[in-house]
CSV table of C-alpha atoms in Angstrom, one decimal:
chain,number,residue,atom,x,y,z
A,1,UNK,CA,37.6,97.0,109.9
A,2,UNK,CA,41.4,95.4,110.5
A,3,UNK,CA,44.2,94.9,108.4
A,4,UNK,CA,46.5,91.9,109.7
A,5,UNK,CA,44.6,91.9,113.1
A,6,UNK,CA,45.3,96.0,113.2
A,7,UNK,CA,42.6,98.3,113.5
A,8,UNK,CA,42.4,100.5,110.0
A,9,UNK,CA,42.0,103.9,109.9
A,10,UNK,CA,39.5,105.0,107.3
A,11,UNK,CA,40.2,108.7,105.9
A,12,UNK,CA,37.9,111.4,106.6
A,13,UNK,CA,37.3,115.0,105.0
A,14,UNK,CA,40.1,116.4,107.4
A,15,UNK,CA,42.4,113.7,106.4
A,16,UNK,CA,41.2,115.9,102.7
A,17,UNK,CA,41.9,119.5,102.9
A,18,UNK,CA,41.7,121.6,99.1
A,19,UNK,CA,39.1,118.6,97.8
A,20,UNK,CA,35.8,120.5,97.9
A,21,UNK,CA,34.0,121.2,94.4
A,22,UNK,CA,34.2,125.1,93.8
A,23,UNK,CA,30.4,126.1,93.1
A,24,UNK,CA,31.2,128.8,90.7
A,25,UNK,CA,33.1,126.2,88.4
A,26,UNK,CA,30.0,125.1,86.3
A,27,UNK,CA,32.0,122.4,84.3
A,28,UNK,CA,33.8,121.1,87.6
A,29,UNK,CA,30.3,120.9,89.3
A,30,UNK,CA,29.2,119.0,86.1
A,31,UNK,CA,32.3,116.6,86.4
A,32,UNK,CA,32.2,116.0,89.8
A,33,UNK,CA,28.2,115.1,90.1
A,34,UNK,CA,28.6,112.6,86.5
A,35,UNK,CA,31.4,111.0,88.8
A,36,UNK,CA,30.1,110.9,91.8
A,37,UNK,CA,26.6,109.4,90.2
A,38,UNK,CA,28.8,106.5,88.4
A,39,UNK,CA,30.3,105.8,91.5
A,40,UNK,CA,26.5,105.5,93.4
A,41,UNK,CA,25.4,103.3,90.5
A,42,UNK,CA,28.3,101.0,90.5
A,43,UNK,CA,28.7,100.4,94.3
A,44,UNK,CA,24.7,99.8,94.4
A,45,UNK,CA,24.8,97.3,91.1
A,46,UNK,CA,27.2,95.1,93.3
A,47,UNK,CA,24.9,95.6,96.3
A,48,UNK,CA,27.3,97.2,98.1
A,49,UNK,CA,26.1,99.5,101.2
A,50,UNK,CA,28.4,103.1,101.6
A,51,UNK,CA,29.9,101.4,104.9
A,52,UNK,CA,31.1,98.6,103.0
A,53,UNK,CA,32.3,100.2,100.3
A,54,UNK,CA,34.2,102.9,102.5
A,55,UNK,CA,35.9,99.9,104.4
A,56,UNK,CA,37.3,98.6,101.0
A,57,UNK,CA,38.5,101.5,99.6
A,58,UNK,CA,40.0,103.1,103.0
A,59,UNK,CA,37.2,105.9,103.1
A,60,UNK,CA,34.8,106.8,105.8
A,61,UNK,CA,31.4,106.2,105.2
A,62,UNK,CA,30.2,110.1,105.3
A,63,UNK,CA,33.0,110.9,102.6
A,64,UNK,CA,31.7,107.9,100.2
A,65,UNK,CA,28.4,110.0,100.5
A,66,UNK,CA,29.8,113.5,100.0
A,67,UNK,CA,31.8,112.0,96.6
A,68,UNK,CA,29.1,110.2,95.4
A,69,UNK,CA,26.6,113.1,96.1
A,70,UNK,CA,29.1,115.3,94.1
A,71,UNK,CA,30.0,117.6,97.6
A,72,UNK,CA,33.6,116.2,97.2
A,73,UNK,CA,36.0,115.9,94.4
A,74,UNK,CA,37.6,111.8,94.7
A,75,UNK,CA,41.4,111.4,94.7
A,76,UNK,CA,42.6,109.4,92.1
A,77,UNK,CA,43.5,106.9,94.3
A,78,UNK,CA,40.3,106.8,95.2
A,79,UNK,CA,38.8,105.8,91.6
A,80,UNK,CA,41.6,103.3,91.8
A,81,UNK,CA,40.5,101.7,94.3
A,82,UNK,CA,36.9,102.0,93.1
A,83,UNK,CA,37.5,100.7,90.0
A,84,UNK,CA,39.4,97.2,91.8
A,85,UNK,CA,36.9,96.9,94.5
A,86,UNK,CA,33.5,97.4,91.8
A,87,UNK,CA,34.8,95.5,89.2
A,88,UNK,CA,34.4,98.7,86.5
A,89,UNK,CA,37.3,97.4,84.2
A,90,UNK,CA,38.9,100.7,84.0
A,91,UNK,CA,36.0,102.5,83.4
A,92,UNK,CA,36.2,104.7,86.8
A,93,UNK,CA,40.0,104.9,86.7
A,94,UNK,CA,40.2,106.7,83.1
A,95,UNK,CA,37.7,109.6,85.0
A,96,UNK,CA,40.8,110.8,86.3
A,97,UNK,CA,42.3,113.1,84.2
A,98,UNK,CA,38.7,115.2,83.8
A,99,UNK,CA,38.3,115.3,87.9
A,100,UNK,CA,42.3,115.8,88.3
A,101,UNK,CA,41.5,119.3,86.5
A,102,UNK,CA,38.4,120.1,88.9
A,103,UNK,CA,40.4,120.9,91.6
A,104,UNK,CA,42.0,123.5,89.7
A,105,UNK,CA,40.7,127.4,89.4
A,106,UNK,CA,39.3,127.8,86.3
A,107,UNK,CA,41.5,130.3,85.4
A,108,UNK,CA,44.5,127.8,86.0
A,109,UNK,CA,43.1,125.2,84.0
A,110,UNK,CA,42.5,127.4,81.1
A,111,UNK,CA,46.3,128.6,81.6
A,112,UNK,CA,47.7,125.2,81.9
A,113,UNK,CA,46.0,124.0,78.8
A,114,UNK,CA,47.8,126.7,76.6
A,115,UNK,CA,50.8,126.0,78.3
A,116,UNK,CA,50.2,122.3,77.5
A,117,UNK,CA,49.9,123.3,73.8
A,118,UNK,CA,52.4,125.8,73.3
A,119,UNK,CA,55.4,125.1,71.0
A,120,UNK,CA,57.6,128.6,73.0
A,121,UNK,CA,56.8,129.8,76.0
A,122,UNK,CA,58.6,133.4,77.0
A,123,UNK,CA,57.7,134.4,80.9
A,124,UNK,CA,59.2,137.6,82.3
A,125,UNK,CA,58.2,138.2,86.1
A,126,UNK,CA,59.5,141.1,88.5
A,127,UNK,CA,58.6,140.7,91.7
A,128,UNK,CA,58.4,136.7,92.6
A,129,UNK,CA,59.5,133.0,91.3
A,130,UNK,CA,57.8,132.5,88.0
A,131,UNK,CA,54.8,129.6,88.9
A,132,UNK,CA,56.7,127.2,86.3
A,133,UNK,CA,59.9,127.5,88.3
A,134,UNK,CA,58.2,127.4,92.1
A,135,UNK,CA,58.5,124.2,94.6
A,136,UNK,CA,55.9,123.4,96.5
A,137,UNK,CA,57.0,124.8,99.7
A,138,UNK,CA,57.7,128.1,98.2
A,139,UNK,CA,54.5,128.2,96.3
A,140,UNK,CA,53.0,127.7,100.2
A,141,UNK,CA,54.9,130.4,101.8
A,142,UNK,CA,53.7,132.9,98.7
A,143,UNK,CA,50.2,132.1,99.1
A,144,UNK,CA,50.0,131.8,102.5
A,145,UNK,CA,51.1,135.6,102.8
A,146,UNK,CA,48.1,136.6,101.3
A,147,UNK,CA,45.8,138.9,103.0
A,148,UNK,CA,43.0,138.6,103.3
A,149,UNK,CA,44.4,134.9,103.8
A,150,UNK,CA,43.0,132.2,102.2
A,151,UNK,CA,41.4,128.9,103.9
A,152,UNK,CA,43.8,125.7,104.3
A,153,UNK,CA,41.7,124.2,101.4
A,154,UNK,CA,41.9,127.0,99.2
A,155,UNK,CA,46.3,126.9,99.8
A,156,UNK,CA,46.4,123.6,99.1
A,157,UNK,CA,44.3,123.4,96.1
A,158,UNK,CA,46.4,126.7,94.9
A,159,UNK,CA,49.7,125.0,95.6
A,160,UNK,CA,48.4,121.8,93.8
A,161,UNK,CA,47.5,123.9,90.6
A,162,UNK,CA,50.6,125.3,90.5
A,163,UNK,CA,52.5,122.0,90.4
A,164,UNK,CA,50.1,120.6,88.0
A,165,UNK,CA,51.3,123.3,85.3
A,166,UNK,CA,55.1,122.0,85.6
A,167,UNK,CA,54.0,119.1,84.0
A,168,UNK,CA,55.0,121.3,80.8
A,169,UNK,CA,59.0,120.2,81.5
A,170,UNK,CA,57.6,116.4,80.8
A,171,UNK,CA,56.1,117.2,77.5
A,172,UNK,CA,57.6,115.2,74.4
A,173,UNK,CA,58.3,117.0,72.3
A,174,UNK,CA,59.5,119.9,74.5
A,175,UNK,CA,58.6,123.3,74.2
A,176,UNK,CA,61.0,126.1,74.2
A,177,UNK,CA,60.6,127.8,77.5
A,178,UNK,CA,62.4,131.6,78.3
A,179,UNK,CA,62.4,133.1,81.5
A,180,UNK,CA,63.8,136.4,82.9
A,181,UNK,CA,63.6,137.2,86.4
A,182,UNK,CA,65.1,140.0,88.6
A,183,UNK,CA,67.4,139.6,90.8
A,184,UNK,CA,65.6,140.8,94.1
A,185,UNK,CA,63.5,137.8,93.8
A,186,UNK,CA,66.2,135.1,93.9
A,187,UNK,CA,67.6,136.6,96.8
A,188,UNK,CA,64.2,137.4,99.0
A,189,UNK,CA,64.4,134.1,101.2
A,190,UNK,CA,60.4,133.3,100.8
A,191,UNK,CA,60.0,130.8,103.5
A,192,UNK,CA,62.8,130.9,105.4
A,193,UNK,CA,66.5,128.9,104.4
A,194,UNK,CA,66.0,125.8,103.6
A,195,UNK,CA,62.8,126.5,101.2
A,196,UNK,CA,65.3,129.1,100.2
A,197,UNK,CA,67.9,126.8,98.8
A,198,UNK,CA,65.6,124.4,97.5
A,199,UNK,CA,63.8,127.1,95.7
A,200,UNK,CA,67.4,128.1,94.0
A,201,UNK,CA,68.4,124.0,93.5
A,202,UNK,CA,65.0,124.1,91.6
A,203,UNK,CA,65.9,126.7,89.4
A,204,UNK,CA,69.2,125.5,88.9
A,205,UNK,CA,67.7,122.2,87.8
A,206,UNK,CA,65.2,123.6,85.6
A,207,UNK,CA,67.8,126.1,84.0
A,208,UNK,CA,70.0,123.1,83.1
A,209,UNK,CA,67.6,121.4,81.0
A,210,UNK,CA,67.7,121.5,76.8
A,211,UNK,CA,64.5,123.5,76.3
A,212,UNK,CA,65.1,126.1,78.8
A,213,UNK,CA,67.0,129.1,79.0
A,214,UNK,CA,67.0,131.3,82.2
A,215,UNK,CA,68.3,134.9,82.7
A,216,UNK,CA,68.4,137.0,85.3
A,217,UNK,CA,68.0,140.7,85.6
A,218,UNK,CA,70.7,142.3,87.5
A,219,UNK,CA,69.4,144.9,89.8
A,220,UNK,CA,72.2,147.2,89.0
A,221,UNK,CA,71.1,147.9,85.3
A,222,UNK,CA,69.0,150.7,83.7
A,223,UNK,CA,65.1,150.7,83.4
A,224,UNK,CA,63.3,148.3,80.9
A,225,UNK,CA,59.8,147.4,79.3
A,226,UNK,CA,59.1,145.4,82.4
A,227,UNK,CA,58.9,147.3,85.4
A,228,UNK,CA,55.3,147.5,85.4
A,229,UNK,CA,55.0,143.5,86.0
A,230,UNK,CA,54.5,139.8,84.4
A,231,UNK,CA,55.3,139.3,80.6
A,232,UNK,CA,53.9,136.0,79.4
A,233,UNK,CA,53.9,135.1,75.6
A,234,UNK,CA,52.5,131.7,74.2
A,235,UNK,CA,53.3,130.6,70.6
A,236,UNK,CA,51.5,127.4,69.3
A,237,UNK,CA,52.3,125.3,66.1
A,238,UNK,CA,49.5,126.9,64.2
A,239,UNK,CA,51.2,129.9,64.1
A,240,UNK,CA,49.1,131.7,66.4
A,241,UNK,CA,50.4,133.4,69.6
A,242,UNK,CA,48.6,134.7,73.1
A,243,UNK,CA,50.3,137.0,75.2
A,244,UNK,CA,49.6,138.8,78.8
A,245,UNK,CA,51.1,141.7,80.6
A,246,UNK,CA,50.4,143.4,83.7
A,247,UNK,CA,51.9,146.8,82.3
A,248,UNK,CA,49.4,146.8,78.8
A,249,UNK,CA,46.2,146.0,77.5
A,250,UNK,CA,44.2,146.0,80.9
A,251,UNK,CA,46.3,143.0,82.0
A,252,UNK,CA,44.2,140.6,79.9
A,253,UNK,CA,45.3,137.9,77.1
A,254,UNK,CA,45.4,139.5,73.7
A,255,UNK,CA,45.6,137.4,70.3
A,256,UNK,CA,46.1,141.2,68.7
A,257,UNK,CA,48.8,141.0,66.1
A,258,UNK,CA,50.0,144.4,67.0
A,259,UNK,CA,49.6,144.5,70.7
A,260,UNK,CA,51.6,141.2,70.4
A,261,UNK,CA,53.9,142.6,68.0
A,262,UNK,CA,54.3,144.9,71.7
A,263,UNK,CA,54.7,142.5,74.0
A,264,UNK,CA,57.4,140.5,71.8
A,265,UNK,CA,59.4,143.6,71.5
A,266,UNK,CA,59.5,144.3,75.5
A,267,UNK,CA,60.2,140.7,76.0
A,268,UNK,CA,63.0,140.9,73.4
A,269,UNK,CA,64.8,144.0,74.8
A,270,UNK,CA,64.3,142.3,78.7
A,271,UNK,CA,65.9,139.2,77.3
A,272,UNK,CA,68.7,141.5,75.6
A,273,UNK,CA,69.3,143.2,78.9
A,274,UNK,CA,69.4,140.7,80.9
A,275,UNK,CA,72.3,138.5,81.8
A,276,UNK,CA,73.5,135.7,79.3
A,277,UNK,CA,71.9,132.0,81.0
A,278,UNK,CA,75.4,130.6,81.7
A,279,UNK,CA,76.3,134.1,83.7
A,280,UNK,CA,72.5,133.6,85.1
A,281,UNK,CA,72.9,130.1,86.5
A,282,UNK,CA,76.4,130.9,87.8
A,283,UNK,CA,75.0,133.6,90.1
A,284,UNK,CA,72.3,130.9,91.0
A,285,UNK,CA,75.3,128.9,92.3
A,286,UNK,CA,77.1,131.5,93.9
A,287,UNK,CA,73.8,132.5,96.0
A,288,UNK,CA,73.8,128.8,97.3
A,289,UNK,CA,77.4,129.2,98.3
A,290,UNK,CA,76.8,132.1,100.5
A,291,UNK,CA,74.3,130.4,102.6
């Protein structure tokens, strides 16, 4: 087990935090079990033992067995390397998209799927930076602050899920996205000064995209309909929509026309009361200049 005469260290479970299968996610369990079965069948078809295959792909034998038995989610690079080593002609690598989704909690998957289809997304958040805007370091600091604390594996899984949602910014054609955040959220130095600065820089970067409007709600302003919590509105090309608010309809997503009208009224009022986009971005620039 060497590369250019040097001993090559194989990946173990300790190197793969956050890649366990959620036993309560029936679809995810089925996907990972199917992929693991295919990996094992193809490995055995070419006459390779698990240890030999592990050496070839850079994984320990125990981790190979766990992936093949559906107890661990294989990384995308694992499937790429397995496809190459086993001569699968792209069939194993083609499973990466479904396997990648398994890592994320079902609730996050459902939200990401809706965001991937929406032609317009509106978000108001009063207590934290929207997940679509967060850097990985900022997200990790927020998640690690939870009590009781999440396990390290769960933290990594949740951070990865949050970052995956941000592929919405890479869509073509791009959706129209609107953000309104409270001033206090931008002033809270989550994760320390450097993490906070990187988060502000990320918001500036996203706020300058042609399909994005970013608005700031000043602390010194009148009451508005969003003080009970976040509001989310997603509209689709077929004319349908879905919305949710922490302060209405038990916080559950709704497609009811009357309830959506209420949320749209709330969101429109909030946007009208917030600073215009240009002033909002200038405010972030001033915050960065103060540090």
